C-alpha cells in the first residue's frame, strides 16, 4: 500500500482540559476546526490558539498534521505506522480523529523533525500556506 499524504495546517492549536460538567463555549462551536472529547473525569477541547477557552489547564503551541482522506474505517495500522515514525524521531503526538481522517498534533518546535522523519519514511507532507 502506498504511503499517505499529510497536510501541515498553518494554525497553532491549544489543547484545553475542563471540568466534565462545563458547557462547551460558544466560541469553540463557531470555530472552523475543533475537537471535543469527554469522559467522566474531563472535557478536552482542541482549538486554534486564537479561540479563548477558560480552562483548568491548557497546553499551547501545537501544529496539526492532517492525514488527507477520506480514510475508510476498515483501514488498519495507519495511525500506528505514523506514530512509530514520529516516536522514532522523538516527536510527541496528540491524536484526534474524525470519521474520515486523523490529525497528528505535534509541538511547533518539533514540526521540522516530524516532517523530516515522515518524508524519510516515504510519506508526502504538504504545507497549508
N, CA, C and O atoms as a Tinker XYZ file with bonds, in Angstrom:
   516  protein
     1  N      0.854000   -1.176000    0.000000    73     2
     2  CA     0.000000    0.000000    0.000000    64     1     3
     3  C      0.902000    1.242000    0.000000    63     2     4     5
     4  O      1.854000    1.310000    0.777000    81     3
     5  N      0.608000    2.231000   -0.871000    73     3     6
     6  CA     1.433000    3.446000   -0.879000    64     5     7
     7  C      1.237000    4.232000    0.412000    63     6     8     9
     8  O      0.196000    4.151000    1.063000    81     7
     9  N      2.265000    4.991000    0.760000    73     7    10
    10  CA     2.190000    5.826000    1.967000    64     9    11
    11  C      1.211000    6.977000    1.734000    63    10    12    13
    12  O      1.018000    7.423000    0.603000    81    11
    13  N      0.606000    7.445000    2.805000    73    11    14
    14  CA    -0.391000    8.501000    2.735000    64    13    15
    15  C      0.271000    9.879000    2.626000    63    14    16    17
    16  O      1.483000   10.028000    2.775000    81    15
    17  N     -0.563000   10.862000    2.365000    73    15    18
    18  CA    -0.141000   12.259000    2.312000    64    17    19
    19  C     -0.697000   12.976000    3.531000    63    18    20    21
    20  O     -1.855000   12.788000    3.904000    81    19
    21  N      0.141000   13.797000    4.146000    73    19    22
    22  CA    -0.277000   14.611000    5.278000    64    21    23
    23  C     -0.165000   16.075000    4.912000    63    22    24    25
    24  O      0.692000   16.462000    4.117000    81    23
    25  N     -1.038000   16.893000    5.496000    73    23    26
    26  CA    -1.051000   18.325000    5.279000    64    25    27
    27  C     -0.744000   19.023000    6.592000    63    26    28    29
    28  O     -1.423000   18.794000    7.593000    81    27
    29  N      0.277000   19.872000    6.594000    73    27    30
    30  CA     0.597000   20.657000    7.779000    64    29    31
    31  C     -0.337000   21.857000    7.811000    63    30    32    33
    32  O     -0.279000   22.719000    6.934000    81    31
    33  N     -1.192000   21.911000    8.815000    73    31    34
    34  CA    -2.106000   23.042000    8.976000    64    33    35
    35  C     -1.323000   24.264000    9.462000    63    34    36    37
    36  O     -0.403000   24.142000   10.271000    81    35
    37  N     -1.696000   25.429000    8.964000    73    35    38
    38  CA    -0.980000   26.661000    9.281000    64    37    39
    39  C     -1.180000   27.103000   10.736000    63    38    40    41
    40  O     -0.252000   27.621000   11.357000    81    39
    41  N     -2.364000   26.903000   11.271000    73    39    42
    42  CA    -2.698000   27.401000   12.612000    64    41    43
    43  C     -1.916000   26.700000   13.702000    63    42    44    45
    44  O     -1.528000   25.539000   13.575000    81    43
    45  N     -1.697000   27.439000   14.776000    73    43    46
    46  CA    -1.257000   26.837000   16.033000    64    45    47
    47  C     -2.507000   26.434000   16.795000    63    46    48    49
    48  O     -3.542000   27.091000   16.692000    81    47
    49  N     -2.413000   25.349000   17.564000    73    47    50
    50  CA    -3.544000   24.844000   18.323000    64    49    51
    51  C     -3.218000   24.779000   19.800000    63    50    52    53
    52  O     -2.056000   24.666000   20.192000    81    51
    53  N     -4.265000   24.854000   20.619000    73    51    54
    54  CA    -4.148000   24.689000   22.060000    64    53    55
    55  C     -5.062000   23.550000   22.490000    63    54    56    57
    56  O     -6.191000   23.417000   22.017000    81    55
    57  N     -4.540000   22.731000   23.403000    73    55    58
    58  CA    -5.312000   21.632000   23.992000    64    57    59
    59  C     -5.745000   22.082000   25.381000    63    58    60    61
    60  O     -4.911000   22.436000   26.214000    81    59
    61  N     -7.044000   22.068000   25.625000    73    59    62
    62  CA    -7.600000   22.529000   26.900000    64    61    63
    63  C     -8.208000   21.361000   27.671000    63    62    64    65
    64  O     -8.745000   20.420000   27.086000    81    63
    65  N     -8.112000   21.444000   28.984000    73    63    66
    66  CA    -8.765000   20.492000   29.873000    64    65    67
    67  C     -9.753000   21.260000   30.748000    63    66    68    69
    68  O     -9.397000   22.248000   31.391000    81    67
    69  N    -11.002000   20.785000   30.761000    73    67    70
    70  CA   -12.047000   21.428000   31.555000    64    69    71
    71  C    -12.732000   20.385000   32.431000    63    70    72    73
    72  O    -12.593000   19.180000   32.219000    81    71
    73  N    -13.459000   20.868000   33.401000    73    71    74
    74  CA   -14.306000   20.008000   34.206000    64    73    75
    75  C    -15.366000   19.391000   33.283000    63    74    76    77
    76  O    -15.898000   20.086000   32.417000    81    75
    77  N    -15.681000   18.106000   33.450000    73    75    78
    78  CA   -16.636000   17.476000   32.540000    64    77    79
    79  C    -18.038000   18.068000   32.597000    63    78    80    81
    80  O    -18.838000   17.854000   31.687000    81    79
    81  N    -18.336000   18.802000   33.643000    73    79    82
    82  CA   -19.663000   19.417000   33.777000    64    81    83
    83  C    -19.754000   20.770000   33.074000    63    82    84    85
    84  O    -20.842000   21.332000   32.953000    81    83
    85  N    -18.617000   21.297000   32.609000    73    83    86
    86  CA   -18.621000   22.583000   31.920000    64    85    87
    87  C    -19.395000   22.504000   30.610000    63    86    88    89
    88  O    -19.424000   21.467000   29.947000    81    87
    89  N    -20.016000   23.616000   30.255000    73    87    90
    90  CA   -20.614000   23.741000   28.930000    64    89    91
    91  C    -19.499000   24.011000   27.925000    63    90    92    93
    92  O    -18.454000   24.558000   28.278000    81    91
    93  N    -19.724000   23.631000   26.693000    73    91    94
    94  CA   -18.764000   23.917000   25.631000    64    93    95
    95  C    -18.967000   25.376000   25.233000    63    94    96    97
    96  O    -20.073000   25.766000   24.859000    81    95
    97  N    -17.902000   26.190000   25.309000    73    95    98
    98  CA   -18.053000   27.605000   24.978000    64    97    99
    99  C    -18.533000   27.807000   23.538000    63    98   100   101
   100  O    -18.133000   27.076000   22.632000    81    99
   101  N    -19.384000   28.794000   23.344000    73    99   102
   102  CA   -19.917000   29.084000   22.008000    64   101   103
   103  C    -18.794000   29.398000   21.022000    63   102   104   105
   104  O    -18.899000   29.068000   19.841000    81   103
   105  N    -17.716000   30.034000   21.499000    73   103   106
   106  CA   -16.597000   30.365000   20.609000    64   105   107
   107  C    -15.974000   29.111000   20.009000    63   106   108   109
   108  O    -15.497000   29.135000   18.874000    81   107
   109  N    -15.977000   28.020000   20.761000    73   107   110
   110  CA   -15.446000   26.750000   20.251000    64   109   111
   111  C    -16.342000   26.239000   19.129000    63   110   112   113
   112  O    -15.857000   25.850000   18.067000    81   111
   113  N    -17.636000   26.242000   19.368000    73   111   114
   114  CA   -18.583000   25.717000   18.382000    64   113   115
   115  C    -18.615000   26.547000   17.107000    63   114   116   117
   116  O    -19.024000   26.047000   16.060000    81   115
   117  N    -18.191000   27.805000   17.175000    73   115   118
   118  CA   -18.130000   28.666000   15.991000    64   117   119
   119  C    -16.793000   28.558000   15.265000    63   118   120   121
   120  O    -16.650000   29.069000   14.155000    81   119
   121  N    -15.829000   27.908000   15.872000    73   119   122
   122  CA   -14.502000   27.779000   15.272000    64   121   123
   123  C    -14.578000   26.900000   14.023000    63   122   124   125
   124  O    -15.351000   25.943000   13.991000    81   123
   125  N    -13.790000   27.212000   12.997000    73   123   126
   126  CA   -13.829000   26.398000   11.777000    64   125   127
   127  C    -13.274000   24.988000   11.973000    63   126   128   129
   128  O    -13.554000   24.094000   11.174000    81   127
   129  N    -12.496000   24.789000   13.022000    73   127   130
   130  CA   -11.907000   23.473000   13.291000    64   129   131
   131  C    -11.776000   23.309000   14.798000    63   130   132   133
   132  O    -11.133000   24.125000   15.458000    81   131
   133  N    -12.383000   22.257000   15.348000    73   131   134
   134  CA   -12.246000   21.976000   16.770000    64   133   135
   135  C    -12.481000   20.491000   17.010000    63   134   136   137
   136  O    -13.096000   19.800000   16.197000    81   135
   137  N    -11.980000   20.021000   18.139000    73   135   138
   138  CA   -12.163000   18.627000   18.537000    64   137   139
   139  C    -12.579000   18.590000   19.990000    63   138   140   141
   140  O    -12.070000   19.348000   20.817000    81   139
   141  N    -13.510000   17.701000   20.294000    73   139   142
   142  CA   -14.016000   17.541000   21.650000    64   141   143
   143  C    -13.864000   16.092000   22.084000    63   142   144   145
   144  O    -14.050000   15.170000   21.291000    81   143
   145  N    -13.526000   15.907000   23.340000    73   143   146
   146  CA   -13.511000   14.575000   23.938000    64   145   147
   147  C    -13.972000   14.699000   25.373000    63   146   148   149
   148  O    -13.547000   15.601000   26.095000    81   147
   149  N    -14.843000   13.790000   25.789000    73   147   150
   150  CA   -15.372000   13.889000   27.148000    64   149   151
   151  C    -15.407000   12.519000   27.784000    63   150   152   153
   152  O    -15.823000   11.539000   27.166000    81   151
   153  N    -14.958000   12.462000   29.042000    73   151   154
   154  CA   -15.072000   11.264000   29.870000    64   153   155
   155  C    -15.754000   11.673000   31.166000    63   154   156   157
   156  O    -16.185000   12.816000   31.315000    81   155
   157  N    -15.849000   10.745000   32.094000    73   155   158
   158  CA   -16.409000   11.076000   33.402000    64   157   159
   159  C    -15.505000   12.038000   34.158000    63   158   160   161
   160  O    -15.957000   12.720000   35.078000    81   159
   161  N    -14.211000   12.102000   33.772000    73   159   162
   162  CA   -13.231000   12.880000   34.519000    64   161   163
   163  C    -12.869000   14.223000   33.905000    63   162   164   165
   164  O    -12.420000   15.120000   34.617000    81   163
   165  N    -13.053000   14.379000   32.610000    73   163   166
   166  CA   -12.649000   15.644000   31.996000    64   165   167
   167  C    -13.330000   15.866000   30.655000    63   166   168   169
   168  O    -13.858000   14.948000   30.027000    81   167
   169  N    -13.293000   17.124000   30.248000    73   167   170
   170  CA   -13.696000   17.541000   28.916000    64   169   171
   171  C    -12.449000   18.116000   28.266000    63   170   172   173
   172  O    -11.867000   19.068000   28.784000    81   171
   173  N    -12.030000   17.553000   27.139000    73   171   174
   174  CA   -10.875000   18.062000   26.411000    64   173   175
   175  C    -11.349000   18.760000   25.147000    63   174   176   177
   176  O    -12.238000   18.284000   24.443000    81   175
   177  N    -10.729000   19.901000   24.883000    73   175   178
   178  CA   -11.061000   20.689000   23.701000    64   177   179
   179  C     -9.762000   21.071000   22.999000    63   178   180   181
   180  O     -8.822000   21.557000   23.628000    81   179
   181  N     -9.723000   20.845000   21.695000    73   179   182
   182  CA    -8.588000   21.268000   20.878000    64   181   183
   183  C     -9.117000   22.292000   19.884000    63   182   184   185
   184  O    -10.030000   22.010000   19.108000    81   183
   185  N     -8.526000   23.495000   19.919000    73   183   186
   186  CA    -8.956000   24.585000   19.041000    64   185   187
   187  C     -7.747000   25.388000   18.584000    63   186   188   189
   188  O     -6.682000   25.328000   19.198000    81   187
   189  N     -7.922000   26.147000   17.493000    73   187   190
   190  CA    -6.859000   27.087000   17.127000    64   189   191
   191  C     -6.573000   28.013000   18.314000    63   190   192   193
   192  O     -7.468000   28.345000   19.090000    81   191
   193  N     -5.316000   28.418000   18.435000    73   191   194
   194  CA    -4.954000   29.206000   19.614000    64   193   195
   195  C     -5.600000   30.586000   19.654000    63   194   196   197
   196  O     -5.508000   31.273000   20.671000    81   195
   197  N     -6.244000   31.002000   18.580000    73   195   198
   198  CA    -6.948000   32.292000   18.569000    64   197   199
   199  C     -8.283000   32.226000   19.308000    63   198   200   201
   200  O     -8.891000   33.263000   19.573000    81   199
   201  N     -8.744000   31.030000   19.641000    73   199   202
   202  CA   -10.022000   30.851000   20.334000    64   201   203
   203  C     -9.770000   30.826000   21.841000    63   202   204   205
   204  O     -9.003000   30.000000   22.336000    81   203
   205  N    -10.416000   31.729000   22.557000    73   203   206
   206  CA   -10.255000   31.809000   24.006000    64   205   207
   207  C    -11.158000   30.787000   24.685000    63   206   208   209
   208  O    -12.372000   30.780000   24.478000    81   207
   209  N    -10.556000   29.929000   25.493000    73   207   210
   210  CA   -11.313000   28.925000   26.244000    64   209   211
   211  C    -10.879000   29.003000   27.704000    63   210   212   213
   212  O     -9.713000   28.757000   28.013000    81   211
   213  N    -11.809000   29.346000   28.615000    73   211   214
   214  CA   -11.461000   29.349000   30.043000    64   213   215
   215  C    -11.360000   27.901000   30.531000    63   214   216   217
   216  O    -12.373000   27.217000   30.672000    81   215
   217  N    -10.143000   27.446000   30.786000    73   215   218
   218  CA    -9.943000   26.034000   31.107000    64   217   219
   219  C     -9.173000   25.866000   32.407000    63   218   220   221
   220  O     -8.537000   26.801000   32.893000    81   219
   221  N     -9.240000   24.658000   32.964000    73   219   222
   222  CA    -8.493000   24.331000   34.172000    64   221   223
   223  C     -6.999000   24.246000   33.879000    63   222   224   225
   224  O     -6.163000   24.624000   34.699000    81   223
   225  N     -6.688000   23.741000   32.692000    73   223   226
   226  CA    -5.298000   23.590000   32.269000    64   225   227
   227  C     -5.275000   23.646000   30.749000    63   226   228   229
   228  O     -6.272000   23.341000   30.095000    81   227
   229  N     -4.154000   24.030000   30.198000    73   227   230
   230  CA    -4.028000   24.060000   28.745000    64   229   231
   231  C     -2.575000   23.884000   28.348000    63   230   232   233
   232  O     -1.662000   24.104000   29.144000    81   231
   233  N     -2.384000   23.484000   27.107000    73   231   234
   234  CA    -1.049000   23.310000   26.543000    64   233   235
   235  C     -1.101000   23.870000   25.129000    63   234   236   237
   236  O     -1.809000   23.339000   24.273000    81   235
   237  N     -0.354000   24.937000   24.883000    73   235   238
   238  CA    -0.419000   25.589000   23.575000    64   237   239
   239  C      0.803000   25.254000   22.725000    63   238   240   241
   240  O      1.710000   24.544000   23.159000    81   239
   241  N      0.803000   25.788000   21.497000    73   239   242
   242  CA     1.945000   25.612000   20.621000    64   241   243
   243  C      1.969000   24.308000   19.846000    63   242   244   245
   244  O      3.045000   23.789000   19.549000    81   243
   245  N      0.810000   23.771000   19.517000    73   243   246
   246  CA     0.712000   22.528000   18.754000    64   245   247
   247  C      0.399000   22.838000   17.291000    63   246   248   249
   248  O     -0.316000   23.794000   16.990000    81   247
   249  N      0.935000   22.030000   16.397000    73   247   250
   250  CA     0.633000   22.116000   14.965000    64   249   251
   251  C     -0.047000   20.818000   14.556000    63   250   252   253
   252  O      0.228000   19.761000   15.124000    81   251
   253  N     -0.926000   20.897000   13.583000    73   251   254
   254  CA    -1.691000   19.733000   13.143000    64   253   255
   255  C     -1.182000   19.224000   11.801000    63   254   256   257
   256  O     -1.039000   19.984000   10.843000    81   255
   257  N     -0.916000   17.933000   11.752000    73   255   258
   258  CA    -0.619000   17.219000   10.520000    64   257   259
   259  C     -1.871000   16.421000   10.185000    63   258   260   261
   260  O     -2.178000   15.427000   10.842000    81   259
   261  N     -2.587000   16.861000    9.165000    73   259   262
   262  CA    -3.841000   16.207000    8.782000    64   261   263
   263  C     -3.547000   15.101000    7.776000    63   262   264   265
   264  O     -2.941000   15.344000    6.733000    81   263
   265  N     -3.974000   13.907000    8.092000    73   263   266
   266  CA    -3.843000   12.784000    7.178000    64   265   267
   267  C     -4.939000   12.938000    6.128000    63   266   268   269
   268  O     -6.124000   12.805000    6.435000    81   267
   269  N     -4.540000   13.218000    4.891000    73   267   270
   270  CA    -5.535000   13.502000    3.866000    64   269   271
   271  C     -6.325000   12.255000    3.527000    63   270   272   273
   272  O     -5.757000   11.204000    3.230000    81   271
   273  N     -7.616000   12.379000    3.574000    73   271   274
   274  CA    -8.517000   11.269000    3.344000    64   273   275
   275  C     -9.436000   11.561000    2.190000    63   274   276   277
   276  O     -9.107000   12.356000    1.310000    81   275
   277  N    -10.569000   10.933000    2.187000    73   275   278
   278  CA   -11.086000   10.167000    3.320000    64   277   279
   279  C    -10.435000    8.799000    3.447000    63   278   280   281
   280  O    -10.062000    8.160000    2.463000    81   279
   281  N    -10.315000    8.381000    4.693000    73   279   282
   282  CA    -9.818000    7.052000    5.013000    64   281   283
   283  C    -11.007000    6.180000    5.369000    63   282   284   285
   284  O    -11.960000    6.650000    5.990000    81   283
   285  N    -10.959000    4.945000    4.989000    73   283   286
   286  CA   -12.045000    4.029000    5.333000    64   285   287
   287  C    -11.821000    3.496000    6.747000    63   286   288   289
   288  O    -10.685000    3.229000    7.141000    81   287
   289  N    -12.877000    3.345000    7.489000    73   287   290
   290  CA   -12.768000    2.884000    8.873000    64   289   291
   291  C    -12.199000    1.476000    8.969000    63   290   292   293
   292  O    -11.745000    1.063000   10.036000    81   291
   293  N    -12.220000    0.739000    7.871000    73   291   294
   294  CA   -11.681000   -0.628000    7.885000    64   293   295
   295  C    -10.166000   -0.666000    7.674000    63   294   296   297
   296  O     -9.559000   -1.731000    7.783000    81   295
   297  N     -9.547000    0.481000    7.373000    73   295   298
   298  CA    -8.097000    0.512000    7.169000    64   297   299
   299  C     -7.397000    0.270000    8.500000    63   298   300   301
   300  O     -7.792000    0.808000    9.535000    81   299
   301  N     -6.345000   -0.555000    8.453000    73   299   302
   302  CA    -5.676000   -0.992000    9.676000    64   301   303
   303  C     -4.229000   -0.497000    9.713000    63   302   304   305
   304  O     -3.510000   -0.585000    8.718000    81   303
   305  N     -3.810000    0.022000   10.865000    73   303   306
   306  CA    -2.401000    0.277000   11.113000    64   305   307
   307  C     -1.853000    1.624000   10.695000    63   306   308   309
   308  O     -0.683000    1.909000   10.953000    81   307
   309  N     -2.651000    2.460000   10.062000    73   307   310
   310  CA    -2.127000    3.738000    9.581000    64   309   311
   311  C     -1.649000    4.600000   10.747000    63   310   312   313
   312  O     -0.531000    5.115000   10.718000    81   311
   313  N     -2.478000    4.759000   11.762000    73   311   314
   314  CA    -2.115000    5.578000   12.911000    64   313   315
   315  C     -0.898000    4.999000   13.626000    63   314   316   317
   316  O     -0.022000    5.743000   14.066000    81   315
   317  N     -0.843000    3.696000   13.742000    73   315   318
   318  CA     0.286000    3.043000   14.403000    64   317   319
   319  C      1.580000    3.267000   13.628000    63   318   320   321
   320  O      2.622000    3.533000   14.227000    81   319
   321  N      1.524000    3.161000   12.309000    73   319   322
   322  CA     2.723000    3.340000   11.488000    64   321   323
   323  C      3.253000    4.766000   11.579000    63   322   324   325
   324  O      4.453000    4.974000   11.753000    81   323
   325  N      2.375000    5.734000   11.464000    73   323   326
   326  CA     2.803000    7.132000   11.562000    64   325   327
   327  C      3.292000    7.421000   12.978000    63   326   328   329
   328  O      4.299000    8.104000   13.165000    81   327
   329  N      2.582000    6.904000   13.964000    73   327   330
   330  CA     3.010000    7.077000   15.351000    64   329   331
   331  C      4.392000    6.497000   15.599000    63   330   332   333
   332  O      5.183000    7.075000   16.345000    81   331
   333  N      4.686000    5.368000   14.985000    73   331   334
   334  CA     6.007000    4.742000   15.140000    64   333   335
   335  C      7.106000    5.607000   14.517000    63   334   336   337
   336  O      8.182000    5.763000   15.094000    81   335
   337  N      6.830000    6.164000   13.344000    73   335   338
   338  CA     7.801000    7.052000   12.689000    64   337   339
   339  C      8.098000    8.252000   13.585000    63   338   340   341
   340  O      9.257000    8.614000   13.784000    81   339
   341  N      7.049000    8.862000   14.120000    73   339   342
   342  CA     7.231000   10.040000   14.953000    64   341   343
   343  C      7.875000    9.700000   16.294000    63   342   344   345
   344  O      8.676000   10.481000   16.805000    81   343
   345  N      7.544000    8.568000   16.861000    73   343   346
   346  CA     8.183000    8.143000   18.114000    64   345   347
   347  C      9.675000    7.914000   17.907000    63   346   348   349
   348  O     10.486000    8.286000   18.755000    81   347
   349  N     10.038000    7.303000   16.781000    73   347   350
   350  CA    11.457000    7.074000   16.487000    64   349   351
   351  C     12.223000    8.382000   16.354000    63   350   352   353
   352  O     13.421000    8.441000   16.628000    81   351
   353  N     11.515000    9.440000   15.927000    73   351   354
   354  CA    12.132000   10.761000   15.792000    64   353   355
   355  C     12.037000   11.568000   17.091000    63   354   356   357
   356  O     12.414000   12.740000   17.124000    81   355
   357  N     11.541000   10.950000   18.145000    73   355   358
   358  CA    11.390000   11.601000   19.457000    64   357   359
   359  C     10.418000   12.785000   19.399000    63   358   360   361
   360  O     10.635000   13.819000   20.031000    81   359
   361  N      9.336000   12.604000   18.622000    73   359   362
   362  CA     8.308000   13.634000   18.489000    64   361   363
   363  C      7.051000   13.134000   19.198000    63   362   364   365
   364  O      6.452000   12.138000   18.794000    81   363
   365  N      6.660000   13.840000   20.264000    73   363   366
   366  CA     5.431000   13.502000   20.984000    64   365   367
   367  C      4.229000   13.886000   20.131000    63   366   368   369
   368  O      4.273000   14.866000   19.387000    81   367
   369  N      3.154000   13.107000   20.242000    73   367   370
   370  CA     1.955000   13.383000   19.459000    64   369   371
   371  C      0.714000   13.397000   20.345000    63   370   372   373
   372  O      0.672000   12.783000   21.411000    81   371
   373  N     -0.280000   14.115000   19.869000    73   371   374
   374  CA    -1.624000   14.106000   20.425000    64   373   375
   375  C     -2.521000   13.869000   19.220000    63   374   376   377
   376  O     -2.545000   14.692000   18.305000    81   375
   377  N     -3.255000   12.772000   19.197000    73   375   378
   378  CA    -4.005000   12.377000   18.012000    64   377   379
   379  C     -5.499000   12.575000   18.238000    63   378   380   381
   380  O     -6.038000   12.210000   19.283000    81   379
   381  N     -6.156000   13.159000   17.243000    73   379   382
   382  CA    -7.607000   13.272000   17.230000    64   381   383
   383  C     -8.105000   12.771000   15.885000    63   382   384   385
   384  O     -7.407000   12.874000   14.876000    81   383
   385  N     -9.289000   12.239000   15.877000    73   383   386
   386  CA    -9.810000   11.635000   14.657000    64   385   387
   387  C    -11.217000   12.118000   14.348000    63   386   388   389
   388  O    -11.971000   12.531000   15.229000    81   387
   389  N    -11.540000   12.051000   13.066000    73   387   390
   390  CA   -12.897000   12.272000   12.602000    64   389   391
   391  C    -13.325000   10.996000   11.878000    63   390   392   393
   392  O    -12.563000   10.032000   11.818000    81   391
   393  N    -14.513000   10.987000   11.341000    73   391   394
   394  CA   -14.997000    9.822000   10.603000    64   393   395
   395  C    -14.110000    9.547000    9.401000    63   394   396   397
   396  O    -13.877000    8.389000    9.054000    81   395
   397  N    -13.608000   10.608000    8.757000    73   395   398
   398  CA   -12.850000   10.467000    7.515000    64   397   399
   399  C    -11.335000   10.459000    7.656000    63   398   400   401
   400  O    -10.645000    9.972000    6.761000    81   399
   401  N    -10.793000   10.988000    8.762000    73   399   402
   402  CA    -9.345000   11.131000    8.819000    64   401   403
   403  C     -8.826000   11.259000   10.249000    63   402   404   405
   404  O     -9.588000   11.251000   11.216000    81   403
   405  N     -7.510000   11.378000   10.346000    73   403   406
   406  CA    -6.830000   11.555000   11.628000    64   405   407
   407  C     -5.973000   12.809000   11.564000    63   406   408   409
   408  O     -5.483000   13.189000   10.500000    81   407
   409  N     -5.800000   13.449000   12.719000    73   407   410
   410  CA    -4.923000   14.601000   12.856000    64   409   411
   411  C     -3.868000   14.265000   13.896000    63   410   412   413
   412  O     -4.193000   13.867000   15.014000    81   411
   413  N     -2.621000   14.424000   13.530000    73   411   414
   414  CA    -1.498000   14.204000   14.440000    64   413   415
   415  C     -1.000000   15.579000   14.857000    63   414   416   417
   416  O     -0.444000   16.316000   14.043000    81   415
   417  N     -1.197000   15.923000   16.123000    73   415   418
   418  CA    -0.705000   17.198000   16.617000    64   417   419
   419  C      0.694000   16.990000   17.187000    63   418   420   421
   420  O      0.939000   16.057000   17.952000    81   419
   421  N      1.605000   17.880000   16.797000    73   419   422
   422  CA     2.978000   17.861000   17.291000    64   421   423
   423  C      3.313000   19.268000   17.756000    63   422   424   425
   424  O      2.752000   20.241000   17.253000    81   423
   425  N      4.208000   19.377000   18.698000    73   423   426
   426  CA     4.621000   20.701000   19.160000    64   425   427
   427  C      5.279000   21.447000   18.007000    63   426   428   429
   428  O      6.004000   20.859000   17.205000    81   427
   429  N      5.017000   22.750000   17.934000    73   427   430
   430  CA     5.542000   23.566000   16.845000    64   429   431
   431  C      7.066000   23.464000   16.747000    63   430   432   433
   432  O      7.617000   23.439000   15.647000    81   431
   433  N      7.743000   23.406000   17.891000    73   431   434
   434  CA     9.200000   23.335000   17.857000    64   433   435
   435  C      9.728000   21.969000   17.415000    63   434   436   437
   436  O     10.937000   21.813000   17.240000    81   435
   437  N      8.858000   20.983000   17.233000    73   435   438
   438  CA     9.244000   19.653000   16.735000    64   437   439
   439  C      8.703000   19.382000   15.334000    63   438   440   441
   440  O      8.882000   18.290000   14.794000    81   439
   441  N      8.034000   20.388000   14.746000    73   439   442
   442  CA     7.411000   20.185000   13.439000    64   441   443
   443  C      8.442000   19.806000   12.375000    63   442   444   445
   444  O      8.207000   18.882000   11.597000    81   443
   445  N      9.566000   20.496000   12.328000    73   443   446
   446  CA    10.588000   20.181000   11.319000    64   445   447
   447  C     11.086000   18.752000   11.483000    63   446   448   449
   448  O     11.283000   18.048000   10.493000    81   447
   449  N     11.290000   18.319000   12.719000    73   447   450
   450  CA    11.720000   16.937000   12.971000    64   449   451
   451  C     10.659000   15.948000   12.493000    63   450   452   453
   452  O     10.979000   14.915000   11.904000    81   451
   453  N      9.394000   16.277000   12.753000    73   451   454
   454  CA     8.296000   15.394000   12.343000    64   453   455
   455  C      8.224000   15.288000   10.827000    63   454   456   457
   456  O      8.108000   14.189000   10.286000    81   455
   457  N      8.290000   16.414000   10.145000    73   455   458
   458  CA     8.202000   16.418000    8.684000    64   457   459
   459  C      9.384000   15.669000    8.079000    63   458   460   461
   460  O      9.214000   14.878000    7.151000    81   459
   461  N     10.571000   15.916000    8.599000    73   459   462
   462  CA    11.768000   15.229000    8.105000    64   461   463
   463  C     11.631000   13.713000    8.273000    63   462   464   465
   464  O     11.944000   12.958000    7.352000    81   463
   465  N     11.170000   13.269000    9.432000    73   463   466
   466  CA    11.022000   11.840000    9.703000    64   465   467
   467  C      9.963000   11.215000    8.793000    63   466   468   469
   468  O     10.168000   10.130000    8.248000    81   467
   469  N      8.841000   11.900000    8.634000    73   467   470
   470  CA     7.777000   11.371000    7.779000    64   469   471
   471  C      8.221000   11.272000    6.326000    63   470   472   473
   472  O      7.983000   10.259000    5.669000    81   471
   473  N      8.860000   12.313000    5.828000    73   471   474
   474  CA     9.355000   12.266000    4.455000    64   473   475
   475  C     10.395000   11.161000    4.291000    63   474   476   477
   476  O     10.412000   10.459000    3.279000    81   475
   477  N     11.257000   11.011000    5.287000    73   475   478
   478  CA    12.268000    9.951000    5.253000    64   477   479
   479  C     11.659000    8.563000    5.227000    63   478   480   481
   480  O     12.261000    7.623000    4.708000    81   479
   481  N     10.467000    8.435000    5.786000    73   479   482
   482  CA     9.769000    7.142000    5.810000    64   481   483
   483  C      8.871000    6.953000    4.590000    63   482   484   485
   484  O      8.151000    5.959000    4.501000    81   483
   485  N      8.908000    7.902000    3.646000    73   483   486
   486  CA     8.158000    7.738000    2.417000    64   485   487
   487  C      6.812000    8.424000    2.348000    63   486   488   489
   488  O      6.085000    8.257000    1.369000    81   487
   489  N      6.464000    9.193000    3.365000    73   487   490
   490  CA     5.207000    9.936000    3.347000    64   489   491
   491  C      5.387000   11.240000    2.583000    63   490   492   493
   492  O      6.489000   11.788000    2.540000    81   491
   493  N      4.319000   11.739000    1.982000    73   491   494
   494  CA     4.307000   13.053000    1.364000    64   493   495
   495  C      3.734000   14.013000    2.400000    63   494   496   497
   496  O      2.707000   13.731000    3.018000    81   495
   497  N      4.405000   15.149000    2.584000    73   495   498
   498  CA     3.940000   16.146000    3.547000    64   497   499
   499  C      3.846000   17.480000    2.823000    63   498   500   501
   500  O      4.844000   18.002000    2.325000    81   499
   501  N      2.619000   18.032000    2.771000    73   499   502
   502  CA     2.362000   19.313000    2.112000    64   501   503
   503  C      2.115000   20.379000    3.170000    63   502   504   505
   504  O      1.689000   20.079000    4.285000    81   503
   505  N      2.391000   21.637000    2.801000    73   503   506
   506  CA     2.166000   22.766000    3.705000    64   505   507
   507  C      0.848000   23.439000    3.357000    63   506   508   509
   508  O      0.493000   23.523000    2.181000    81   507
   509  N      0.114000   23.921000    4.359000    73   507   510
   510  CA    -1.157000   24.648000    4.199000    64   509   511
   511  C     -0.886000   26.146000    4.232000    63   510   512   513
   512  O     -1.327000   26.845000    5.144000    81   511
   513  N     -0.162000   26.629000    3.236000    73   511   514
   514  CA     0.217000   28.051000    3.224000    64   513   515
   515  C     -0.056000   28.617000    1.854000    63   514   516
   516  O      0.188000   29.800000    1.615000    81   515
